[in-house]
Tab-separated table of C-alpha atoms in Angstrom:
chain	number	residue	atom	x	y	z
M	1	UNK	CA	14.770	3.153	7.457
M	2	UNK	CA	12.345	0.344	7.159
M	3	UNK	CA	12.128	-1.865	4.298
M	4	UNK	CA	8.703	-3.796	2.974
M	5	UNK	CA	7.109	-5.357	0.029
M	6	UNK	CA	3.272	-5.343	-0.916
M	7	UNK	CA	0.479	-7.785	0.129
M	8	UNK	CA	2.113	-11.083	-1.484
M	9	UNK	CA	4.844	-13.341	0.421
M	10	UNK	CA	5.092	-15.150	-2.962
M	11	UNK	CA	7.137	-18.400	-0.894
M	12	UNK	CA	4.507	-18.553	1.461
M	13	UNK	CA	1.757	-21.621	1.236
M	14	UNK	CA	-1.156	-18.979	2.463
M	15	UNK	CA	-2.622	-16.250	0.975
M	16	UNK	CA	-4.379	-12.902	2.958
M	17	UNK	CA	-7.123	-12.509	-0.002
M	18	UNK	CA	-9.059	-15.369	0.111
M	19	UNK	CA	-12.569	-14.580	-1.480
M	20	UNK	CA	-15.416	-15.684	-3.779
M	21	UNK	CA	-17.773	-15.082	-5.957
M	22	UNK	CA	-20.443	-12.236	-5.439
M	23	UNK	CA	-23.193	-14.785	-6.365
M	24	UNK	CA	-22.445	-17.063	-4.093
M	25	UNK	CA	-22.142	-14.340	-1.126
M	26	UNK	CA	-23.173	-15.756	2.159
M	27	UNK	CA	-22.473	-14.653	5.859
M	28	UNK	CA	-20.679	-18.521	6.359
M	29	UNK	CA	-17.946	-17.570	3.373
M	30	UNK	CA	-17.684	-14.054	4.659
M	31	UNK	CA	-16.526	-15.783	7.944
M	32	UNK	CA	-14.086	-18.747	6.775
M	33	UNK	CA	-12.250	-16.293	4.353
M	34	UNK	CA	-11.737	-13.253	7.053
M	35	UNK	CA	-10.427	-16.117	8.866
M	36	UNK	CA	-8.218	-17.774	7.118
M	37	UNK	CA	-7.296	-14.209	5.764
M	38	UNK	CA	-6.260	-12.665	9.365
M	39	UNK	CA	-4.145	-15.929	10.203
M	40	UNK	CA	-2.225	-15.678	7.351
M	41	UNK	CA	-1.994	-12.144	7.562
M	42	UNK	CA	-0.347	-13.264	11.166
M	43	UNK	CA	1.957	-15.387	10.014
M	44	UNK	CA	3.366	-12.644	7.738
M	45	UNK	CA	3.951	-10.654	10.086
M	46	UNK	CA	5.559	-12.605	11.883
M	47	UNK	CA	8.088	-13.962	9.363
M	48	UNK	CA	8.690	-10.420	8.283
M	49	UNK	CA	9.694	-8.957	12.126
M	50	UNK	CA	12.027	-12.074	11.956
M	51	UNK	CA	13.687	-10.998	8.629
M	52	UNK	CA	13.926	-7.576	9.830
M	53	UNK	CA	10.922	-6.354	7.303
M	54	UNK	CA	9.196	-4.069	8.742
M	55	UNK	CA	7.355	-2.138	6.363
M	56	UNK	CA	4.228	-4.189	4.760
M	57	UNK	CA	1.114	-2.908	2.023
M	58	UNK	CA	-1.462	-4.943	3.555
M	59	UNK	CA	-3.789	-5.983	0.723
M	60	UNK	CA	-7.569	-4.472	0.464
M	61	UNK	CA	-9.144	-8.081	0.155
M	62	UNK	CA	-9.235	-8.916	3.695
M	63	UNK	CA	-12.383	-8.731	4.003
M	64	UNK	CA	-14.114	-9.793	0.777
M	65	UNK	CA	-16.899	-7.130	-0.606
M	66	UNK	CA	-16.013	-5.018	2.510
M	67	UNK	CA	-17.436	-1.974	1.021
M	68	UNK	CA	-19.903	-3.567	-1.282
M	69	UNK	CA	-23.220	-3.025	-0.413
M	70	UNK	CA	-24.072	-6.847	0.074
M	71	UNK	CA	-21.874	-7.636	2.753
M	72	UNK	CA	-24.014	-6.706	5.778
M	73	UNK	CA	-22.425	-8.994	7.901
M	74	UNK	CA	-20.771	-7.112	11.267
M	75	UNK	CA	-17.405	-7.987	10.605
M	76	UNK	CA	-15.940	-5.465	12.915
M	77	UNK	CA	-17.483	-6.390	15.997
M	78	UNK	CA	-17.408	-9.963	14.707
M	79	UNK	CA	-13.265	-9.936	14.160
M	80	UNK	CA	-12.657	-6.908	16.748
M	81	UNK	CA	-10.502	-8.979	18.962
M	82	UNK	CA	-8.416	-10.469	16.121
M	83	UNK	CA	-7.957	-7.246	14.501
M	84	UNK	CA	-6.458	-5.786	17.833
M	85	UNK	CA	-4.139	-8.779	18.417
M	86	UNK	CA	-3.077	-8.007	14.362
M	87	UNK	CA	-2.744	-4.236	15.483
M	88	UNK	CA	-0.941	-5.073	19.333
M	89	UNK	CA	1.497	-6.939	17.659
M	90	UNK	CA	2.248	-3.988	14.864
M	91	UNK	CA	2.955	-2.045	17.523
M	92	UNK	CA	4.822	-4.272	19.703
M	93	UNK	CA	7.323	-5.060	17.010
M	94	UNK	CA	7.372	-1.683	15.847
M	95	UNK	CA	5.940	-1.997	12.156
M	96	UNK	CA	4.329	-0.010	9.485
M	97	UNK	CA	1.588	-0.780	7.817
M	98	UNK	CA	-0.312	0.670	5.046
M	99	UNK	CA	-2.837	-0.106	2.217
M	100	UNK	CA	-2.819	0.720	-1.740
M	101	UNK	CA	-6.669	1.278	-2.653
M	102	UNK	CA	-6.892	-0.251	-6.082
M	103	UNK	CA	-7.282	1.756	-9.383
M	104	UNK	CA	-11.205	2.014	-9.139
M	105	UNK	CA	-10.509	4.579	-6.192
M	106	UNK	CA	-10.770	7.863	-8.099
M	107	UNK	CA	-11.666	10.825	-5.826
M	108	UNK	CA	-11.252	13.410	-8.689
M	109	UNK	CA	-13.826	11.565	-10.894
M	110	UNK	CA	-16.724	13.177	-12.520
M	111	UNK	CA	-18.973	10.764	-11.772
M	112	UNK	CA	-20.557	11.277	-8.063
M	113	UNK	CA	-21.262	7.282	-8.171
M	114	UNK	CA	-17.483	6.569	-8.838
M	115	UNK	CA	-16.807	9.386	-6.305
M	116	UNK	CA	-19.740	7.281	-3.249
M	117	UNK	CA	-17.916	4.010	-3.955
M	118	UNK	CA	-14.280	5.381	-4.170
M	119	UNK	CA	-14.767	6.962	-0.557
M	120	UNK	CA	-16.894	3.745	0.750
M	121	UNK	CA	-13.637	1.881	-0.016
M	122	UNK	CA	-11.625	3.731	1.632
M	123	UNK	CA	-13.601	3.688	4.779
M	124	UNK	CA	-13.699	-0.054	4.735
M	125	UNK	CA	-9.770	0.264	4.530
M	126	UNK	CA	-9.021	3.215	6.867
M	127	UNK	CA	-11.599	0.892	9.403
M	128	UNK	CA	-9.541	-2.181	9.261
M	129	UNK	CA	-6.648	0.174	10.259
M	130	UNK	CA	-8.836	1.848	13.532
M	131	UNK	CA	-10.110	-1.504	14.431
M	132	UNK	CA	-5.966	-2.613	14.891
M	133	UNK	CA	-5.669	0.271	17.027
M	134	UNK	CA	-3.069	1.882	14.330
M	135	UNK	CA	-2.693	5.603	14.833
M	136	UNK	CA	-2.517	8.103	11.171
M	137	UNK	CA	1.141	6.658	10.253
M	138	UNK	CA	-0.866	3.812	8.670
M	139	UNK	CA	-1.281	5.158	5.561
M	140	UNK	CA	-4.145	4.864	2.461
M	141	UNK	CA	-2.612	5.762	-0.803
M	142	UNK	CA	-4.038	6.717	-3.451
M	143	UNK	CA	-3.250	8.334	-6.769
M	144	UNK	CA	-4.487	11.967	-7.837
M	145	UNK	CA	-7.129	9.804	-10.334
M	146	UNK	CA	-7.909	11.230	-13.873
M	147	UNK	CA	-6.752	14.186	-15.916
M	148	UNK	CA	-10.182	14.469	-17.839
M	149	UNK	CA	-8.720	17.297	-20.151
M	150	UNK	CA	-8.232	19.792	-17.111
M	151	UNK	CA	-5.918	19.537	-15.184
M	152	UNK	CA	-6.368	22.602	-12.433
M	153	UNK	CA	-10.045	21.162	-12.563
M	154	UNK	CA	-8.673	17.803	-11.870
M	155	UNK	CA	-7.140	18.752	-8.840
M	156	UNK	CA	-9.650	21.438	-7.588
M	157	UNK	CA	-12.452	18.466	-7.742
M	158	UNK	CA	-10.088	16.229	-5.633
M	159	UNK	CA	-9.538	19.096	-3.163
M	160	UNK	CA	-13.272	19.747	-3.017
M	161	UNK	CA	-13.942	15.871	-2.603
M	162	UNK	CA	-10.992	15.491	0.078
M	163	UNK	CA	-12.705	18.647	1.896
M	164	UNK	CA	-15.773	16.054	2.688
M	165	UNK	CA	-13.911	12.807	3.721
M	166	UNK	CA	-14.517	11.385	7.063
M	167	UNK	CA	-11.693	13.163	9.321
M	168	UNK	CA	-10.670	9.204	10.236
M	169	UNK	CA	-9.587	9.341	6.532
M	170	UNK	CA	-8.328	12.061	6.232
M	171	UNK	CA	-5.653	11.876	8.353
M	172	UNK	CA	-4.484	8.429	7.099
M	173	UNK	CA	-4.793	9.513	3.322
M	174	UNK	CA	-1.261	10.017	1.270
M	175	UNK	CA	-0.900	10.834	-2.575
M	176	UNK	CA	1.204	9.197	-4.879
M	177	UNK	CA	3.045	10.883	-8.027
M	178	UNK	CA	2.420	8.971	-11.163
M	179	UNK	CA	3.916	8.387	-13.758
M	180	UNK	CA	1.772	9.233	-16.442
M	181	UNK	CA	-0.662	12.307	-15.503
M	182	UNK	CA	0.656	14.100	-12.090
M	183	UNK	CA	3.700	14.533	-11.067
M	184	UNK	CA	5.683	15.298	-8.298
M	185	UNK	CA	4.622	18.992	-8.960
M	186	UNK	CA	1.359	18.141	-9.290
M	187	UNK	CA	0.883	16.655	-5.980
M	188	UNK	CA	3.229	19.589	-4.250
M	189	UNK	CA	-0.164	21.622	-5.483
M	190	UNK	CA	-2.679	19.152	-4.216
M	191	UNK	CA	-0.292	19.253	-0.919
M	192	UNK	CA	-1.192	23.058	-0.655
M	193	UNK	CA	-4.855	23.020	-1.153
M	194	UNK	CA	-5.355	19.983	1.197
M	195	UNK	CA	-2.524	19.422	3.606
M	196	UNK	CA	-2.402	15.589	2.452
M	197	UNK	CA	1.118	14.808	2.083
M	198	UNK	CA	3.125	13.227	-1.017
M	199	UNK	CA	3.809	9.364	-0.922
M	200	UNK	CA	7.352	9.449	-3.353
M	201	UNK	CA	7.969	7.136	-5.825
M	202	UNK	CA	11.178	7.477	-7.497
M	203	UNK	CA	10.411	5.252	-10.374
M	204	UNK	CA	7.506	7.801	-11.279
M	205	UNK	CA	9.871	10.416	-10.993
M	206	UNK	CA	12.337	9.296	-13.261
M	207	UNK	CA	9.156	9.056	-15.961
M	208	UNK	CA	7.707	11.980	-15.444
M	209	UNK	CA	9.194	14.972	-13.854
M	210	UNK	CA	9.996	18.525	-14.484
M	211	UNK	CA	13.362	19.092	-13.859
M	212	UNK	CA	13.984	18.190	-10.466
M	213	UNK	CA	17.005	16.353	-9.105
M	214	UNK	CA	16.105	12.856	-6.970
M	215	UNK	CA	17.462	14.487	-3.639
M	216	UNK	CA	15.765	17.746	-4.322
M	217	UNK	CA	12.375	15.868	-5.205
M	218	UNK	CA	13.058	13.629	-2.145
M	219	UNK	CA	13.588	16.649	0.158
M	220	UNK	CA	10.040	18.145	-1.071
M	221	UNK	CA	8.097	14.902	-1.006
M	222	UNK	CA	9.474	14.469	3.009
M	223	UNK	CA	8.541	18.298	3.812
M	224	UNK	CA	4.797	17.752	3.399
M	225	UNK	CA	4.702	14.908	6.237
M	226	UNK	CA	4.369	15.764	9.756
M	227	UNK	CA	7.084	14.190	12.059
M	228	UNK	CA	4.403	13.183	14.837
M	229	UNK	CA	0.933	12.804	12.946
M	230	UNK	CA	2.372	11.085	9.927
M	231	UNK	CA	5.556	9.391	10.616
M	232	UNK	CA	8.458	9.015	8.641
M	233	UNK	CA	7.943	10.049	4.968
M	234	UNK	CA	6.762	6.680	2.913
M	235	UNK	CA	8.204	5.804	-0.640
M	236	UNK	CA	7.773	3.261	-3.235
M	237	UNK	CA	10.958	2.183	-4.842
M	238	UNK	CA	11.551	0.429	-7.858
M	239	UNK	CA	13.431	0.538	-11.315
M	240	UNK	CA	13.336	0.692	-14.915
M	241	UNK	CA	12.952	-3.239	-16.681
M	242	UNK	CA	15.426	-3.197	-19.227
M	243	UNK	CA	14.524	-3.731	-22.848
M	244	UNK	CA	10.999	-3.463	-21.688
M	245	UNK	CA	8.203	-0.612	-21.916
M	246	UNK	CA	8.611	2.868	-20.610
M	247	UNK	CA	7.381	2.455	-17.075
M	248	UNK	CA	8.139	-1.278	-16.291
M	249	UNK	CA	9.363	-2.394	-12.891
M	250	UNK	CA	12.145	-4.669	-12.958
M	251	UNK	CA	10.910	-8.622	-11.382
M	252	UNK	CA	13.783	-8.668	-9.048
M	253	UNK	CA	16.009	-6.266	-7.194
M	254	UNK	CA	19.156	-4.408	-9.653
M	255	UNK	CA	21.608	-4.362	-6.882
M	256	UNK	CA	23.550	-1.565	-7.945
M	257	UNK	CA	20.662	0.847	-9.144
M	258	UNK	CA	19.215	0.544	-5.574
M	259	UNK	CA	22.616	1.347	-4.191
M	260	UNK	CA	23.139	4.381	-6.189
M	261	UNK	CA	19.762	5.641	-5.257
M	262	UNK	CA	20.368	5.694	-2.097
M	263	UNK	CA	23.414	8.041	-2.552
M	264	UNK	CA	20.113	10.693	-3.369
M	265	UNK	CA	18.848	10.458	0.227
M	266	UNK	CA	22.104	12.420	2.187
M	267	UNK	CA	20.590	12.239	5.516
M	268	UNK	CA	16.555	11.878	4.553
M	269	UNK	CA	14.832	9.155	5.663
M	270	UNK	CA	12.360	7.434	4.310
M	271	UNK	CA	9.937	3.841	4.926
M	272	UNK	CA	10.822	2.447	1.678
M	273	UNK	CA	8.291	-0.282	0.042
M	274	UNK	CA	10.034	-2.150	-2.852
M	275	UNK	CA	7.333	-2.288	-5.944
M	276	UNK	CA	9.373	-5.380	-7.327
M	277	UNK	CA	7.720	-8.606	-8.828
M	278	UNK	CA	9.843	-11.135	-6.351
M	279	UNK	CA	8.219	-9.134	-3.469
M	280	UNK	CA	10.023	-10.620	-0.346
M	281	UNK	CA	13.311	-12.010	-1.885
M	282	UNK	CA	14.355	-8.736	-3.124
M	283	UNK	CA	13.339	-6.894	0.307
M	284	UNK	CA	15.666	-9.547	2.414
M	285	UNK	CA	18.377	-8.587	-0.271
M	286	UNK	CA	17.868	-4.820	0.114
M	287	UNK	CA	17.317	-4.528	4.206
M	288	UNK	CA	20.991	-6.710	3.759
M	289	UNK	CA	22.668	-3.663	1.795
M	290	UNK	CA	21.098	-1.116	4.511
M	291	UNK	CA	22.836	-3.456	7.458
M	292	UNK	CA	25.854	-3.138	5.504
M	293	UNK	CA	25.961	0.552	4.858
M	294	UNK	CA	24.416	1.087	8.621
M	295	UNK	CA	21.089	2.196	7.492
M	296	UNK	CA	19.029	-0.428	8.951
M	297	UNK	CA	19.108	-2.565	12.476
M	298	UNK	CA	21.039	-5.739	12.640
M	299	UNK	CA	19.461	-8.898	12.013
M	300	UNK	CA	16.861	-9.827	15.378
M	301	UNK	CA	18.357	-12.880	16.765
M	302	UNK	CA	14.715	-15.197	17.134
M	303	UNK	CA	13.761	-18.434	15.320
M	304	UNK	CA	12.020	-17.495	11.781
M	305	UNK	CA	8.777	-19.309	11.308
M	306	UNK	CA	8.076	-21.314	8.639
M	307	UNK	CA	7.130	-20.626	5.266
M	308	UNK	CA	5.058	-23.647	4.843
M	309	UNK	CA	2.816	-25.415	7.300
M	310	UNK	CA	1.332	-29.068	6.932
M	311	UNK	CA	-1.709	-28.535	4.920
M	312	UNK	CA	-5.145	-27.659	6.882
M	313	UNK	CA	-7.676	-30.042	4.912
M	314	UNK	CA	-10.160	-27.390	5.519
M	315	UNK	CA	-8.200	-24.134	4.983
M	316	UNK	CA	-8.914	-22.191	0.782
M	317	UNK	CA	-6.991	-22.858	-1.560
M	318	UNK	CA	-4.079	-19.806	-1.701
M	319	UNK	CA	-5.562	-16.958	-4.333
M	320	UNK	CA	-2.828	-15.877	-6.278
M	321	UNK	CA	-5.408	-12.676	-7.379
M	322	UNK	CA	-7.530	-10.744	-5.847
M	323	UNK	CA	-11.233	-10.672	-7.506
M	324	UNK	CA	-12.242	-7.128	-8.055
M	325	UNK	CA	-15.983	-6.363	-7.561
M	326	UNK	CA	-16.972	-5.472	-11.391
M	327	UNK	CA	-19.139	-2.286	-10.406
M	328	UNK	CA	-16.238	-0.488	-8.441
M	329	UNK	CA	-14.127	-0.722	-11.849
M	330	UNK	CA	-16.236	1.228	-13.994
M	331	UNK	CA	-15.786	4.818	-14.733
């Protein structure tokens, strides 16, 4: 069982989604962020194998406006070599990668523009993953999208949409439960009409469910991966926030919740990314409890790098947020 957290080492002085304005696009800011991006991304990495992490969500801003019409710019054959030293090393250290598209991904959507850009996106992601060399264990998730008042229609139109995807997509693409509009039963549905499998998160489950026990909706989410083509089954973990809103994740790690759900797995195993606020510190915490309950590898015996470097006068300024292109987010 690996353990990871999403996009964010929160103690680290560098961020992977350095970006900029769309009116003040130019080829020269295209190349300093991917830069600065892909070293960071790096360095990540890198203190993550030395924690024993070994699950990470990439994040989608890599490559700012990737799938934006205005970025014309050949970044692929302009960054192939540093994408395949990013990917050689994956596989070297044996990790697992994936990417969340953001919310404005909506396959299901009536709209045919929303539908263009939602797929665009996802070949700009899916492409970073190719151009690493990654085979389809590195994942795209994405979420069923909208319920628009029907939901067989809802599902049929994602089918139908999914039916057309680039096969390089395809095979990378996992669906998420939510926990809102589509459930775990849901996506066992979408599983049958498409073959894409179910991405688990238990946290979903426990909002919105229809009757089914944690192991027994663990043991269905697992059974619609492929050992070989897909890997080991990915989940997203995380908990309730107490005294807070239906549907909150806790900021940091409840020790004892996280132990008691993994009393639900008997046997299963699963590439578990922690959906918590504090990102890495409650990952090193939780890979600790799977050393002590023999779920996880020892501790690798090699020097950790640094969090924090001696400051690059001309490197950006770390972006705590991601800018969102305006146009992808409207429905």
């Amino acid at each position: 069982m690996k353990i990871g957290y999403p996009c964010v080492n929160e103690a680290m002085d560098c961020s992977a989604a350095n970006t900029f304005r769309l009116a003040s696009y130019s080829e020269e800011r295209v190349v300093a962020a991917v830069t600065a991006n892909l070293a960071c991304l790096r360095r990540m990495l890198e203190w993550n194998v030395a924690q024993g992490l070994l699950f990470f969500r990439m994040g989608s801003g890599i490559v700012p406006f990737g799938s934006h019409e205005i970025n014309t710019f050949p970044w692929q054959t302009h960054f192939a070599a540093e994408f395949q030293a990013i990917g050689d090393y994956i596989k070297a250290n044996d990790l697992r990668v994936s990417f969340h598209p953001d919310q404005f991904v909506v396959l299901n959507s009536p709209s045919p523009d929303i539908v263009r850009r939602s797929i665009q996106e996802l070949v700009y992601q899916g492409s970073m993953l190719d151009l690493m060399g990654l085979n389809g264990t590195a994942k795209l998730q994405i979420h069923v999208g909208g319920l628009y008042g029907e939901r067989e229609l809802a599902i049929s139109r994602f089918a139908q949409v999914h039916a057309t995807l680039p096969e390089a997509v395809k095979v990378r693409l996992v669906v998420e439960n939510d926990d809102r509009l589509f459930p775990l039963r849901d996506c066992l549905h979408l599983h049958e009409l498409t073959g894409v499998p179910i991405l688990f998160d238990n946290f979903h489950h426990e909002c919105l469910n229809h009757g089914e026990s944690m192991h027994e909706a663990l043991k269905l989410a697992a059974g619609t991966w492929h050992p070989t083509a897909d890997g080991v089954p990915m989940m997203d973990y995380s908990s309730q926030a107490l005294g807070e809103r239906k549907g909150k994740h806790t900021d940091d790690l409840v020790e004892e919740r996280f132990r008691e759900f993994l009393t639900h797995l008997h046997g299963l195993e699963f590439d578990m990314m922690l959906e918590i606020k504090n990102k890495e510190a409650s990952a090193l915490r939780a890979v600790a409890i799977l050393r002590e309950l023999g779920l996880s590898a020892p501790a690798p015996i090699m020097p950790i790098p640094p969090l924090n470097l001696p400051r690059d006068p001309n490197a950006p300024t770390k972006t705590q947020r991601t800018r969102k292109e305006p146009a992808l987010k409207s429905k």
